[in-house]
């Protein structure tokens, strides 16, 4: 039986961490409609499928995070199946200069979550997400936040399944991708 292990690794492991691809392809996009108390997500087929790889932007690659942020309050979570790296997550809290943290000390940001393409749909993402929740709780955080885009339908559906709520939609924030909307998901963390 294959064993999945989730463990925390040192920040120095970010280059190895980045060997797992974060790329995805999609044939659909989510249209977001504001409702009275919430957001409605409607999946719409695209005229042509496309692929996206956030690591293709050098500044976004995990190995370059230390040049962008103070990683003192960051954690690197690795998912290994029988010793082989199959995914990972990067979490951080109380980090000046990270606007998504809103200056809060009780908010953990799931900055990056990736699962090897051969392992998608095998609960690796869920195990990493739960480990990120535990990491946040261990650091006194009351809420978890994660950013996605409306073009990453699989990620949005995943965050819905693990209990996140869509709390904010920002349109037009990506200069390079003006047709993409930023979706901010939240999950309350109950501290022990």
mmCIF file of C-alpha atoms in Angstrom:
data_model
loop_
_atom_site.group_PDB
_atom_site.id
_atom_site.type_symbol
_atom_site.label_atom_id
_atom_site.label_comp_id
_atom_site.label_asym_id
_atom_site.label_seq_id
_atom_site.Cartn_x
_atom_site.Cartn_y
_atom_site.Cartn_z
ATOM 1 C CA UNK A 1 0.000 0.000 0.000
ATOM 2 C CA UNK A 2 1.285 3.453 -0.922
ATOM 3 C CA UNK A 3 1.713 5.772 2.042
ATOM 4 C CA UNK A 4 1.147 9.536 1.832
ATOM 5 C CA UNK A 5 3.221 11.582 4.249
ATOM 6 C CA UNK A 6 2.839 15.313 4.883
ATOM 7 C CA UNK A 7 5.802 16.951 6.586
ATOM 8 C CA UNK A 8 7.192 20.413 7.149
ATOM 9 C CA UNK A 9 10.479 21.176 5.440
ATOM 10 C CA UNK A 10 12.977 24.028 5.826
ATOM 11 C CA UNK A 11 12.666 27.141 3.676
ATOM 12 C CA UNK A 12 15.852 26.023 1.940
ATOM 13 C CA UNK A 13 13.791 23.280 0.237
ATOM 14 C CA UNK A 14 11.906 25.757 -1.991
ATOM 15 C CA UNK A 15 13.886 24.910 -5.137
ATOM 16 C CA UNK A 16 13.082 21.216 -4.722
ATOM 17 C CA UNK A 17 9.512 22.116 -3.770
ATOM 18 C CA UNK A 18 9.152 23.925 -7.109
ATOM 19 C CA UNK A 19 9.968 20.763 -9.060
ATOM 20 C CA UNK A 20 6.306 19.762 -8.755
ATOM 21 C CA UNK A 21 4.436 21.593 -11.488
ATOM 22 C CA UNK A 22 1.618 23.966 -10.654
ATOM 23 C CA UNK A 23 0.519 24.138 -14.308
ATOM 24 C CA UNK A 24 -3.038 23.334 -15.277
ATOM 25 C CA UNK A 25 -5.205 23.374 -18.347
ATOM 26 C CA UNK A 26 -8.841 24.306 -18.525
ATOM 27 C CA UNK A 27 -11.727 24.264 -20.940
ATOM 28 C CA UNK A 28 -13.966 26.386 -18.716
ATOM 29 C CA UNK A 29 -13.952 29.593 -16.707
ATOM 30 C CA UNK A 30 -16.090 30.772 -13.803
ATOM 31 C CA UNK A 31 -18.299 33.803 -14.251
ATOM 32 C CA UNK A 32 -18.837 35.467 -10.886
ATOM 33 C CA UNK A 33 -22.062 37.270 -10.090
ATOM 34 C CA UNK A 34 -22.538 39.303 -6.925
ATOM 35 C CA UNK A 35 -25.731 38.378 -5.084
ATOM 36 C CA UNK A 36 -27.231 40.025 -2.035
ATOM 37 C CA UNK A 37 -25.171 38.116 0.535
ATOM 38 C CA UNK A 38 -22.804 36.016 -1.527
ATOM 39 C CA UNK A 39 -21.352 35.248 -4.945
ATOM 40 C CA UNK A 40 -22.746 32.937 -7.582
ATOM 41 C CA UNK A 41 -20.261 30.970 -9.680
ATOM 42 C CA UNK A 42 -21.348 29.829 -13.112
ATOM 43 C CA UNK A 43 -19.072 27.600 -15.147
ATOM 44 C CA UNK A 44 -18.833 28.620 -18.793
ATOM 45 C CA UNK A 45 -17.058 26.748 -21.595
ATOM 46 C CA UNK A 46 -14.230 28.552 -23.353
ATOM 47 C CA UNK A 47 -13.999 28.809 -27.127
ATOM 48 C CA UNK A 48 -10.575 27.190 -26.917
ATOM 49 C CA UNK A 49 -8.910 25.431 -23.975
ATOM 50 C CA UNK A 50 -5.714 26.899 -22.607
ATOM 51 C CA UNK A 51 -2.907 26.006 -20.240
ATOM 52 C CA UNK A 52 -1.451 28.174 -17.513
ATOM 53 C CA UNK A 53 1.764 27.776 -15.562
ATOM 54 C CA UNK A 54 2.334 30.318 -12.796
ATOM 55 C CA UNK A 55 5.919 29.088 -12.418
ATOM 56 C CA UNK A 56 6.634 30.324 -15.953
ATOM 57 C CA UNK A 57 6.845 33.808 -14.420
ATOM 58 C CA UNK A 58 10.286 33.806 -12.762
ATOM 59 C CA UNK A 59 9.274 36.117 -9.913
ATOM 60 C CA UNK A 60 6.433 33.737 -9.045
ATOM 61 C CA UNK A 61 8.541 30.582 -8.870
ATOM 62 C CA UNK A 62 8.897 29.257 -5.302
ATOM 63 C CA UNK A 63 12.692 29.367 -5.501
ATOM 64 C CA UNK A 64 12.428 33.180 -5.764
ATOM 65 C CA UNK A 65 10.114 33.757 -2.791
ATOM 66 C CA UNK A 66 12.915 34.820 -0.465
ATOM 67 C CA UNK A 67 13.673 37.717 -2.817
ATOM 68 C CA UNK A 68 10.045 38.878 -2.544
ATOM 69 C CA UNK A 69 9.158 38.269 1.104
ATOM 70 C CA UNK A 70 10.630 37.868 4.544
ATOM 71 C CA UNK A 71 10.091 34.129 5.052
ATOM 72 C CA UNK A 72 10.654 34.153 8.809
ATOM 73 C CA UNK A 73 6.990 33.302 9.378
ATOM 74 C CA UNK A 74 6.604 30.899 6.458
ATOM 75 C CA UNK A 75 6.219 27.162 6.319
ATOM 76 C CA UNK A 76 6.889 24.688 3.538
ATOM 77 C CA UNK A 77 4.743 21.568 3.599
ATOM 78 C CA UNK A 78 5.719 18.604 1.459
ATOM 79 C CA UNK A 79 3.545 15.705 0.359
ATOM 80 C CA UNK A 80 5.468 12.504 -0.282
ATOM 81 C CA UNK A 81 4.074 9.201 -1.476
ATOM 82 C CA UNK A 82 6.458 6.385 -0.669
ATOM 83 C CA UNK A 83 9.255 8.955 -0.444
ATOM 84 C CA UNK A 84 8.506 10.621 -3.811
ATOM 85 C CA UNK A 85 7.527 14.322 -3.741
ATOM 86 C CA UNK A 86 3.958 14.571 -5.080
ATOM 87 C CA UNK A 87 2.889 17.992 -3.852
ATOM 88 C CA UNK A 88 3.375 20.819 -1.459
ATOM 89 C CA UNK A 89 2.004 23.942 0.148
ATOM 90 C CA UNK A 90 3.533 27.219 1.274
ATOM 91 C CA UNK A 91 1.903 29.028 4.184
ATOM 92 C CA UNK A 92 2.771 32.258 5.939
ATOM 93 C CA UNK A 93 1.444 34.617 8.560
ATOM 94 C CA UNK A 94 2.366 37.955 10.125
ATOM 95 C CA UNK A 95 4.602 38.931 7.209
ATOM 96 C CA UNK A 96 5.027 42.651 6.471
ATOM 97 C CA UNK A 97 4.692 43.527 2.798
ATOM 98 C CA UNK A 98 2.277 40.714 1.972
ATOM 99 C CA UNK A 99 -0.866 42.682 1.187
ATOM 100 C CA UNK A 100 -3.089 39.586 1.195
ATOM 101 C CA UNK A 101 -2.403 39.238 4.939
ATOM 102 C CA UNK A 102 -4.130 42.613 5.499
ATOM 103 C CA UNK A 103 -1.685 43.488 8.303
ATOM 104 C CA UNK A 104 -3.317 40.845 10.509
ATOM 105 C CA UNK A 105 -1.358 38.567 12.819
ATOM 106 C CA UNK A 106 -4.166 35.988 13.126
ATOM 107 C CA UNK A 107 -4.489 35.204 9.400
ATOM 108 C CA UNK A 108 -2.578 32.432 7.630
ATOM 109 C CA UNK A 109 -2.173 32.724 3.865
ATOM 110 C CA UNK A 110 -2.037 29.566 1.802
ATOM 111 C CA UNK A 111 0.300 31.139 -0.703
ATOM 112 C CA UNK A 112 0.821 28.103 -2.907
ATOM 113 C CA UNK A 113 -0.684 24.626 -3.204
ATOM 114 C CA UNK A 114 0.500 22.218 -5.871
ATOM 115 C CA UNK A 115 -0.077 18.564 -6.645
ATOM 116 C CA UNK A 116 1.760 16.500 -9.252
ATOM 117 C CA UNK A 117 -0.482 15.859 -12.266
ATOM 118 C CA UNK A 118 -0.267 12.089 -11.717
ATOM 119 C CA UNK A 119 -1.604 12.546 -8.160
ATOM 120 C CA UNK A 120 -4.469 14.955 -8.751
ATOM 121 C CA UNK A 121 -7.764 13.531 -7.537
ATOM 122 C CA UNK A 122 -6.025 11.234 -5.012
ATOM 123 C CA UNK A 123 -6.578 13.402 -1.890
ATOM 124 C CA UNK A 124 -3.076 14.885 -1.845
ATOM 125 C CA UNK A 125 -4.504 18.412 -2.068
ATOM 126 C CA UNK A 126 -6.931 17.744 0.764
ATOM 127 C CA UNK A 127 -4.163 16.371 2.989
ATOM 128 C CA UNK A 128 -2.028 19.440 2.258
ATOM 129 C CA UNK A 129 -4.939 21.805 2.895
ATOM 130 C CA UNK A 130 -5.666 20.150 6.263
ATOM 131 C CA UNK A 131 -1.966 20.384 7.135
ATOM 132 C CA UNK A 132 -2.050 24.100 6.238
ATOM 133 C CA UNK A 133 -5.021 24.548 8.582
ATOM 134 C CA UNK A 134 -3.127 22.763 11.357
ATOM 135 C CA UNK A 135 -0.027 24.881 10.681
ATOM 136 C CA UNK A 136 -2.098 28.046 10.947
ATOM 137 C CA UNK A 137 -3.714 26.938 14.198
ATOM 138 C CA UNK A 138 -0.282 26.055 15.635
ATOM 139 C CA UNK A 139 0.765 29.658 14.928
ATOM 140 C CA UNK A 140 -2.322 31.153 16.581
ATOM 141 C CA UNK A 141 -4.208 31.988 13.390
ATOM 142 C CA UNK A 142 -8.000 32.164 13.429
ATOM 143 C CA UNK A 143 -8.578 32.248 9.683
ATOM 144 C CA UNK A 144 -7.017 30.849 6.517
ATOM 145 C CA UNK A 145 -7.040 32.769 3.234
ATOM 146 C CA UNK A 146 -6.198 31.616 -0.263
ATOM 147 C CA UNK A 147 -6.138 33.373 -3.632
ATOM 148 C CA UNK A 148 -7.251 31.796 -6.900
ATOM 149 C CA UNK A 149 -8.441 33.068 -10.238
ATOM 150 C CA UNK A 150 -11.706 32.442 -12.038
ATOM 151 C CA UNK A 151 -9.791 30.595 -14.771
ATOM 152 C CA UNK A 152 -8.604 27.968 -12.280
ATOM 153 C CA UNK A 153 -11.938 26.195 -12.014
ATOM 154 C CA UNK A 154 -10.496 23.016 -10.495
ATOM 155 C CA UNK A 155 -8.863 25.005 -7.669
ATOM 156 C CA UNK A 156 -12.065 26.953 -6.997
ATOM 157 C CA UNK A 157 -14.132 23.757 -6.832
ATOM 158 C CA UNK A 158 -11.500 22.221 -4.555
ATOM 159 C CA UNK A 159 -11.638 25.127 -2.098
ATOM 160 C CA UNK A 160 -15.420 24.873 -2.035
ATOM 161 C CA UNK A 161 -15.176 21.136 -1.239
ATOM 162 C CA UNK A 162 -12.774 21.662 1.686
ATOM 163 C CA UNK A 163 -15.109 24.202 3.285
ATOM 164 C CA UNK A 164 -13.846 27.584 2.149
ATOM 165 C CA UNK A 165 -16.206 30.441 1.430
ATOM 166 C CA UNK A 166 -15.677 32.905 -1.378
ATOM 167 C CA UNK A 167 -15.332 36.174 0.491
ATOM 168 C CA UNK A 168 -14.110 38.657 -2.072
ATOM 169 C CA UNK A 169 -13.800 39.070 -5.828
ATOM 170 C CA UNK A 170 -11.442 41.617 -7.349
ATOM 171 C CA UNK A 171 -11.744 42.335 -11.031
ATOM 172 C CA UNK A 172 -8.957 43.795 -13.148
ATOM 173 C CA UNK A 173 -6.151 43.379 -10.605
ATOM 174 C CA UNK A 174 -3.876 41.351 -12.896
ATOM 175 C CA UNK A 175 -2.317 43.731 -15.429
ATOM 176 C CA UNK A 176 -0.963 40.882 -17.543
ATOM 177 C CA UNK A 177 -4.334 39.080 -17.503
ATOM 178 C CA UNK A 178 -7.099 41.719 -17.533
ATOM 179 C CA UNK A 179 -9.827 39.132 -18.192
ATOM 180 C CA UNK A 180 -9.033 37.161 -15.039
ATOM 181 C CA UNK A 181 -10.731 37.844 -11.711
ATOM 182 C CA UNK A 182 -8.995 37.373 -8.372
ATOM 183 C CA UNK A 183 -11.035 35.180 -6.012
ATOM 184 C CA UNK A 184 -10.240 35.245 -2.297
ATOM 185 C CA UNK A 185 -11.393 32.243 -0.287
ATOM 186 C CA UNK A 186 -11.571 32.035 3.521
ATOM 187 C CA UNK A 187 -11.839 29.273 6.087
ATOM 188 C CA UNK A 188 -12.364 29.847 9.797
ATOM 189 C CA UNK A 189 -9.912 27.989 12.014
ATOM 190 C CA UNK A 190 -11.048 26.876 15.433
ATOM 191 C CA UNK A 191 -8.202 27.127 17.875
ATOM 192 C CA UNK A 192 -7.827 24.333 20.463
#
